[in-house]
């Protein structure tokens, strides 16, 4: 992991006629995003990742080397942000490539010397994350499509962590995976936070957010209409806020 990085939004407007969003997420925090589909939480996460531009406002990273504004995906990645997409089949895996190639595609520069790929070096990096995430794969050169959905998701997470980010943005990271894989991922996320990483998790499952996060932002009509911590973080309160009914 790189040095701890906080991520903050200043007067960020993500929808027409929506109120601006000003939030700061600190190293070691796991913040959850909740809301009905299409109410802005996914757009907010993609703006944090530099994948989409806000209508106005700024996203700023604050780390040991100073402050940097996120103005695009490449700049976000270069400054310590990693993003795990929601739909692994459509926007995550490269189905014609091997497990190893899918893992290493974002960090290929770390495996090359004089223009040549150091195969053993790349394999050792993969094995480190394979063990850390309990990836079950027959061999590194197997096609990624031979893996279960949960193990494909672990490979994508390994790819993101290989960037050594300070901020990890997770878009419904346990969608479509089995219960055992979910609990492996939960442990990984908690350990990353303990190590000082900043995590933002969008989940379609309220119980998952309540289980993992220390704070939840509830979105409605492209605004953060509720922010909950501690005892106020209950399923009833989150659902009420999602439907615009304050409790």
mmCIF file of C-alpha atoms in Angstrom:
data_model
loop_
_atom_site.group_PDB
_atom_site.id
_atom_site.type_symbol
_atom_site.label_atom_id
_atom_site.label_comp_id
_atom_site.label_asym_id
_atom_site.label_seq_id
_atom_site.Cartn_x
_atom_site.Cartn_y
_atom_site.Cartn_z
ATOM 1 C CA UNK A 1 0.000 0.000 0.000
ATOM 2 C CA UNK A 2 1.120 3.554 -0.701
ATOM 3 C CA UNK A 3 1.150 6.266 1.958
ATOM 4 C CA UNK A 4 -2.243 7.092 3.535
ATOM 5 C CA UNK A 5 -4.376 9.426 1.434
ATOM 6 C CA UNK A 6 -7.628 11.178 2.287
ATOM 7 C CA UNK A 7 -10.195 12.060 -0.349
ATOM 8 C CA UNK A 8 -12.529 15.044 -0.130
ATOM 9 C CA UNK A 9 -15.235 16.688 -2.189
ATOM 10 C CA UNK A 10 -15.857 20.428 -2.132
ATOM 11 C CA UNK A 11 -19.239 21.751 -3.256
ATOM 12 C CA UNK A 12 -19.575 18.798 -5.614
ATOM 13 C CA UNK A 13 -22.758 18.892 -7.712
ATOM 14 C CA UNK A 14 -23.593 15.605 -9.434
ATOM 15 C CA UNK A 15 -27.122 16.259 -10.721
ATOM 16 C CA UNK A 16 -29.205 19.127 -12.061
ATOM 17 C CA UNK A 17 -30.778 21.183 -9.248
ATOM 18 C CA UNK A 18 -29.098 18.953 -6.664
ATOM 19 C CA UNK A 19 -27.496 20.317 -3.507
ATOM 20 C CA UNK A 20 -23.684 20.279 -3.446
ATOM 21 C CA UNK A 21 -21.832 17.530 -1.598
ATOM 22 C CA UNK A 22 -18.907 18.356 0.674
ATOM 23 C CA UNK A 23 -17.385 15.313 2.330
ATOM 24 C CA UNK A 24 -14.010 14.241 3.697
ATOM 25 C CA UNK A 25 -13.048 10.563 3.975
ATOM 26 C CA UNK A 26 -9.994 9.874 6.084
ATOM 27 C CA UNK A 27 -7.338 7.145 6.004
ATOM 28 C CA UNK A 28 -8.484 4.065 7.887
ATOM 29 C CA UNK A 29 -12.158 4.852 7.314
ATOM 30 C CA UNK A 30 -14.637 2.603 5.497
ATOM 31 C CA UNK A 31 -17.510 4.743 4.233
ATOM 32 C CA UNK A 32 -20.584 3.170 2.664
ATOM 33 C CA UNK A 33 -22.789 4.610 -0.069
ATOM 34 C CA UNK A 34 -26.471 3.634 -0.108
ATOM 35 C CA UNK A 35 -29.525 4.623 -2.092
ATOM 36 C CA UNK A 36 -32.122 3.441 -4.544
ATOM 37 C CA UNK A 37 -30.761 2.632 -8.001
ATOM 38 C CA UNK A 38 -30.163 5.742 -10.076
ATOM 39 C CA UNK A 39 -30.143 8.210 -7.193
ATOM 40 C CA UNK A 40 -26.529 9.297 -7.554
ATOM 41 C CA UNK A 41 -24.420 7.027 -5.376
ATOM 42 C CA UNK A 42 -22.812 5.233 -8.322
ATOM 43 C CA UNK A 43 -22.187 8.496 -10.159
ATOM 44 C CA UNK A 44 -20.592 9.918 -7.008
ATOM 45 C CA UNK A 45 -18.226 6.929 -6.780
ATOM 46 C CA UNK A 46 -17.304 7.239 -10.475
ATOM 47 C CA UNK A 47 -16.598 10.947 -10.001
ATOM 48 C CA UNK A 48 -14.282 10.119 -7.095
ATOM 49 C CA UNK A 49 -12.479 7.701 -9.455
ATOM 50 C CA UNK A 50 -12.155 10.307 -12.195
ATOM 51 C CA UNK A 51 -14.333 8.269 -14.565
ATOM 52 C CA UNK A 52 -16.996 10.969 -14.803
ATOM 53 C CA UNK A 53 -16.931 14.725 -14.363
ATOM 54 C CA UNK A 54 -19.192 16.540 -11.891
ATOM 55 C CA UNK A 55 -21.433 19.398 -12.954
ATOM 56 C CA UNK A 56 -19.349 21.563 -10.630
ATOM 57 C CA UNK A 57 -17.095 21.306 -7.598
ATOM 58 C CA UNK A 58 -13.871 19.427 -6.934
ATOM 59 C CA UNK A 59 -12.481 16.111 -5.750
ATOM 60 C CA UNK A 60 -9.161 16.464 -3.946
ATOM 61 C CA UNK A 61 -6.654 13.909 -2.692
ATOM 62 C CA UNK A 62 -4.530 14.856 0.301
ATOM 63 C CA UNK A 63 -1.417 12.788 0.956
ATOM 64 C CA UNK A 64 2.202 13.115 2.085
ATOM 65 C CA UNK A 65 3.226 14.845 -1.148
ATOM 66 C CA UNK A 66 0.481 17.457 -0.932
ATOM 67 C CA UNK A 67 -2.932 18.049 -2.470
ATOM 68 C CA UNK A 68 -3.985 16.916 -5.914
ATOM 69 C CA UNK A 69 -7.248 17.547 -7.724
ATOM 70 C CA UNK A 70 -8.815 14.567 -9.495
ATOM 71 C CA UNK A 71 -9.416 15.664 -13.096
ATOM 72 C CA UNK A 72 -9.558 12.258 -14.772
ATOM 73 C CA UNK A 73 -9.112 8.531 -14.264
ATOM 74 C CA UNK A 74 -5.419 8.411 -15.190
ATOM 75 C CA UNK A 75 -4.591 11.201 -12.784
ATOM 76 C CA UNK A 76 -6.542 9.499 -10.009
ATOM 77 C CA UNK A 77 -4.679 6.212 -10.530
ATOM 78 C CA UNK A 78 -1.316 7.992 -10.728
ATOM 79 C CA UNK A 79 -2.030 9.608 -7.364
ATOM 80 C CA UNK A 80 -3.036 6.510 -5.429
ATOM 81 C CA UNK A 81 -6.675 5.764 -6.278
ATOM 82 C CA UNK A 82 -7.871 2.295 -7.350
ATOM 83 C CA UNK A 83 -11.396 1.496 -8.565
ATOM 84 C CA UNK A 84 -13.124 -1.896 -8.656
ATOM 85 C CA UNK A 85 -15.989 -1.877 -11.209
ATOM 86 C CA UNK A 86 -19.462 -3.234 -10.578
ATOM 87 C CA UNK A 87 -19.879 -5.457 -13.635
ATOM 88 C CA UNK A 88 -16.799 -7.650 -13.778
ATOM 89 C CA UNK A 89 -17.825 -9.322 -17.040
ATOM 90 C CA UNK A 90 -18.567 -6.119 -18.968
ATOM 91 C CA UNK A 91 -15.962 -3.730 -17.562
ATOM 92 C CA UNK A 92 -13.583 -5.808 -15.442
ATOM 93 C CA UNK A 93 -12.113 -8.998 -16.807
ATOM 94 C CA UNK A 94 -10.488 -9.562 -20.179
ATOM 95 C CA UNK A 95 -12.207 -12.880 -20.987
ATOM 96 C CA UNK A 96 -9.751 -14.024 -23.664
ATOM 97 C CA UNK A 97 -6.745 -13.544 -21.373
ATOM 98 C CA UNK A 98 -5.230 -15.660 -18.618
ATOM 99 C CA UNK A 99 -5.559 -15.181 -14.878
ATOM 100 C CA UNK A 100 -2.010 -13.819 -14.748
ATOM 101 C CA UNK A 101 -2.556 -11.404 -17.638
ATOM 102 C CA UNK A 102 -5.765 -10.115 -16.069
ATOM 103 C CA UNK A 103 -3.935 -9.538 -12.799
ATOM 104 C CA UNK A 104 -0.905 -7.791 -14.304
ATOM 105 C CA UNK A 105 -2.465 -5.678 -17.048
ATOM 106 C CA UNK A 106 -2.628 -2.494 -14.952
ATOM 107 C CA UNK A 107 0.918 -2.802 -13.609
ATOM 108 C CA UNK A 108 2.781 -4.227 -16.600
ATOM 109 C CA UNK A 109 5.458 -1.535 -16.284
ATOM 110 C CA UNK A 110 6.566 -3.041 -12.976
ATOM 111 C CA UNK A 111 7.349 -6.339 -14.677
ATOM 112 C CA UNK A 112 9.440 -5.064 -17.587
ATOM 113 C CA UNK A 113 13.140 -4.414 -17.955
ATOM 114 C CA UNK A 114 14.686 -3.111 -21.161
ATOM 115 C CA UNK A 115 11.337 -3.623 -22.857
ATOM 116 C CA UNK A 116 11.056 -7.298 -21.882
ATOM 117 C CA UNK A 117 8.564 -8.804 -19.437
ATOM 118 C CA UNK A 118 10.186 -10.524 -16.468
ATOM 119 C CA UNK A 119 7.871 -13.516 -16.308
ATOM 120 C CA UNK A 120 9.066 -14.859 -12.966
ATOM 121 C CA UNK A 121 8.880 -11.434 -11.344
ATOM 122 C CA UNK A 122 5.317 -11.009 -12.548
ATOM 123 C CA UNK A 123 4.351 -14.488 -11.344
ATOM 124 C CA UNK A 124 5.824 -13.851 -7.884
ATOM 125 C CA UNK A 125 3.772 -10.652 -7.581
ATOM 126 C CA UNK A 126 0.644 -12.572 -8.536
ATOM 127 C CA UNK A 127 1.400 -15.324 -6.011
ATOM 128 C CA UNK A 128 1.657 -12.742 -3.220
ATOM 129 C CA UNK A 129 -1.879 -11.523 -3.891
ATOM 130 C CA UNK A 130 -3.162 -15.024 -4.644
ATOM 131 C CA UNK A 131 -2.197 -16.059 -1.126
ATOM 132 C CA UNK A 132 -3.459 -12.839 0.465
ATOM 133 C CA UNK A 133 -6.892 -13.111 -1.174
ATOM 134 C CA UNK A 134 -7.155 -16.931 -1.191
ATOM 135 C CA UNK A 135 -7.601 -17.024 -4.972
ATOM 136 C CA UNK A 136 -8.453 -20.531 -6.127
ATOM 137 C CA UNK A 137 -7.099 -20.985 -9.666
ATOM 138 C CA UNK A 138 -5.696 -24.127 -11.323
ATOM 139 C CA UNK A 139 -2.644 -22.265 -12.641
ATOM 140 C CA UNK A 140 -1.716 -18.662 -13.557
ATOM 141 C CA UNK A 141 -1.894 -19.312 -17.305
ATOM 142 C CA UNK A 142 -5.450 -20.698 -17.138
ATOM 143 C CA UNK A 143 -8.136 -18.624 -18.842
ATOM 144 C CA UNK A 144 -9.828 -16.349 -16.326
ATOM 145 C CA UNK A 145 -13.208 -17.584 -17.534
ATOM 146 C CA UNK A 146 -12.409 -20.996 -16.025
ATOM 147 C CA UNK A 147 -12.629 -19.470 -12.537
ATOM 148 C CA UNK A 148 -15.766 -19.088 -10.468
ATOM 149 C CA UNK A 149 -17.330 -15.631 -10.272
ATOM 150 C CA UNK A 150 -15.962 -15.140 -6.778
ATOM 151 C CA UNK A 151 -12.423 -15.964 -7.828
ATOM 152 C CA UNK A 152 -12.676 -13.698 -10.879
ATOM 153 C CA UNK A 153 -13.652 -10.912 -8.466
ATOM 154 C CA UNK A 154 -10.645 -11.703 -6.285
ATOM 155 C CA UNK A 155 -8.351 -11.429 -9.331
ATOM 156 C CA UNK A 156 -9.812 -7.989 -10.100
ATOM 157 C CA UNK A 157 -9.287 -6.938 -6.490
ATOM 158 C CA UNK A 158 -5.710 -8.237 -6.654
ATOM 159 C CA UNK A 159 -5.191 -6.134 -9.799
ATOM 160 C CA UNK A 160 -6.430 -3.043 -7.951
ATOM 161 C CA UNK A 161 -4.308 -3.733 -4.857
ATOM 162 C CA UNK A 162 -1.220 -4.324 -7.009
ATOM 163 C CA UNK A 163 -1.376 -0.593 -7.796
ATOM 164 C CA UNK A 164 -0.586 -0.102 -4.086
ATOM 165 C CA UNK A 165 -3.311 2.522 -3.671
ATOM 166 C CA UNK A 166 -4.026 4.757 -0.713
ATOM 167 C CA UNK A 167 -7.706 4.998 -1.682
ATOM 168 C CA UNK A 168 -9.831 2.021 -2.760
ATOM 169 C CA UNK A 169 -13.233 2.641 -4.373
ATOM 170 C CA UNK A 170 -15.451 -0.448 -4.498
ATOM 171 C CA UNK A 171 -18.591 -0.611 -6.649
ATOM 172 C CA UNK A 172 -20.796 -3.397 -5.249
ATOM 173 C CA UNK A 173 -17.734 -5.630 -4.674
ATOM 174 C CA UNK A 174 -19.587 -8.765 -3.499
ATOM 175 C CA UNK A 175 -22.293 -8.743 -6.155
ATOM 176 C CA UNK A 176 -22.871 -12.257 -7.470
ATOM 177 C CA UNK A 177 -20.301 -14.016 -5.277
ATOM 178 C CA UNK A 178 -20.877 -16.829 -2.797
ATOM 179 C CA UNK A 179 -21.081 -16.429 0.971
ATOM 180 C CA UNK A 180 -17.588 -17.813 1.640
ATOM 181 C CA UNK A 181 -16.013 -15.362 -0.813
ATOM 182 C CA UNK A 182 -17.949 -12.492 0.737
ATOM 183 C CA UNK A 183 -16.433 -13.162 4.146
ATOM 184 C CA UNK A 184 -12.921 -13.429 2.692
ATOM 185 C CA UNK A 185 -13.429 -10.039 1.037
ATOM 186 C CA UNK A 186 -14.867 -8.528 4.223
ATOM 187 C CA UNK A 187 -11.750 -9.563 6.141
ATOM 188 C CA UNK A 188 -9.520 -8.119 3.421
ATOM 189 C CA UNK A 189 -11.360 -4.781 3.480
ATOM 190 C CA UNK A 190 -11.156 -4.525 7.261
ATOM 191 C CA UNK A 191 -7.436 -5.335 7.239
ATOM 192 C CA UNK A 192 -6.787 -2.714 4.565
ATOM 193 C CA UNK A 193 -8.554 -0.095 6.688
ATOM 194 C CA UNK A 194 -6.520 -1.123 9.740
ATOM 195 C CA UNK A 195 -3.387 -0.603 7.646
ATOM 196 C CA UNK A 196 -4.516 2.970 6.918
ATOM 197 C CA UNK A 197 -6.184 2.682 3.527
ATOM 198 C CA UNK A 198 -9.209 4.856 2.719
ATOM 199 C CA UNK A 199 -12.158 2.772 1.482
ATOM 200 C CA UNK A 200 -15.446 3.831 -0.079
ATOM 201 C CA UNK A 201 -17.919 1.019 -0.691
ATOM 202 C CA UNK A 202 -21.116 1.206 -2.708
ATOM 203 C CA UNK A 203 -23.314 -1.776 -1.950
ATOM 204 C CA UNK A 204 -26.818 -2.743 -3.014
ATOM 205 C CA UNK A 205 -27.165 -4.636 0.270
ATOM 206 C CA UNK A 206 -27.832 -2.516 3.328
ATOM 207 C CA UNK A 207 -26.736 -5.215 5.776
ATOM 208 C CA UNK A 208 -23.336 -5.351 4.091
ATOM 209 C CA UNK A 209 -22.829 -1.623 4.586
ATOM 210 C CA UNK A 210 -23.884 -1.839 8.217
ATOM 211 C CA UNK A 211 -21.509 -4.758 8.774
ATOM 212 C CA UNK A 212 -18.458 -3.160 7.163
ATOM 213 C CA UNK A 213 -18.684 0.609 7.426
ATOM 214 C CA UNK A 214 -18.130 3.138 10.172
ATOM 215 C CA UNK A 215 -20.216 5.739 8.322
ATOM 216 C CA UNK A 216 -22.903 5.627 5.645
ATOM 217 C CA UNK A 217 -23.968 8.323 3.179
ATOM 218 C CA UNK A 218 -27.513 7.875 1.859
ATOM 219 C CA UNK A 219 -28.241 9.308 -1.591
ATOM 220 C CA UNK A 220 -31.590 10.473 -2.898
ATOM 221 C CA UNK A 221 -32.103 12.479 -6.099
ATOM 222 C CA UNK A 222 -28.343 13.024 -6.532
ATOM 223 C CA UNK A 223 -27.882 14.459 -3.056
ATOM 224 C CA UNK A 224 -26.600 13.128 0.254
ATOM 225 C CA UNK A 225 -29.799 13.347 2.241
ATOM 226 C CA UNK A 226 -28.566 11.512 5.331
ATOM 227 C CA UNK A 227 -25.248 10.729 7.007
ATOM 228 C CA UNK A 228 -25.207 8.111 9.741
ATOM 229 C CA UNK A 229 -22.699 6.800 12.244
ATOM 230 C CA UNK A 230 -22.827 4.771 15.441
ATOM 231 C CA UNK A 231 -26.225 3.832 16.822
ATOM 232 C CA UNK A 232 -28.076 5.713 14.088
ATOM 233 C CA UNK A 233 -26.747 3.215 11.506
ATOM 234 C CA UNK A 234 -29.691 0.815 11.367
ATOM 235 C CA UNK A 235 -31.427 -0.822 8.425
ATOM 236 C CA UNK A 236 -34.679 0.985 9.285
ATOM 237 C CA UNK A 237 -32.980 4.387 9.289
ATOM 238 C CA UNK A 238 -31.149 3.751 6.018
ATOM 239 C CA UNK A 239 -34.306 2.539 4.273
ATOM 240 C CA UNK A 240 -36.300 5.493 5.585
ATOM 241 C CA UNK A 241 -33.683 7.913 4.250
ATOM 242 C CA UNK A 242 -33.587 6.150 0.877
ATOM 243 C CA UNK A 243 -37.335 6.760 0.505
ATOM 244 C CA UNK A 244 -37.180 10.319 1.823
ATOM 245 C CA UNK A 245 -38.770 9.532 5.156
ATOM 246 C CA UNK A 246 -36.669 10.911 7.998
ATOM 247 C CA UNK A 247 -36.838 8.881 11.233
#
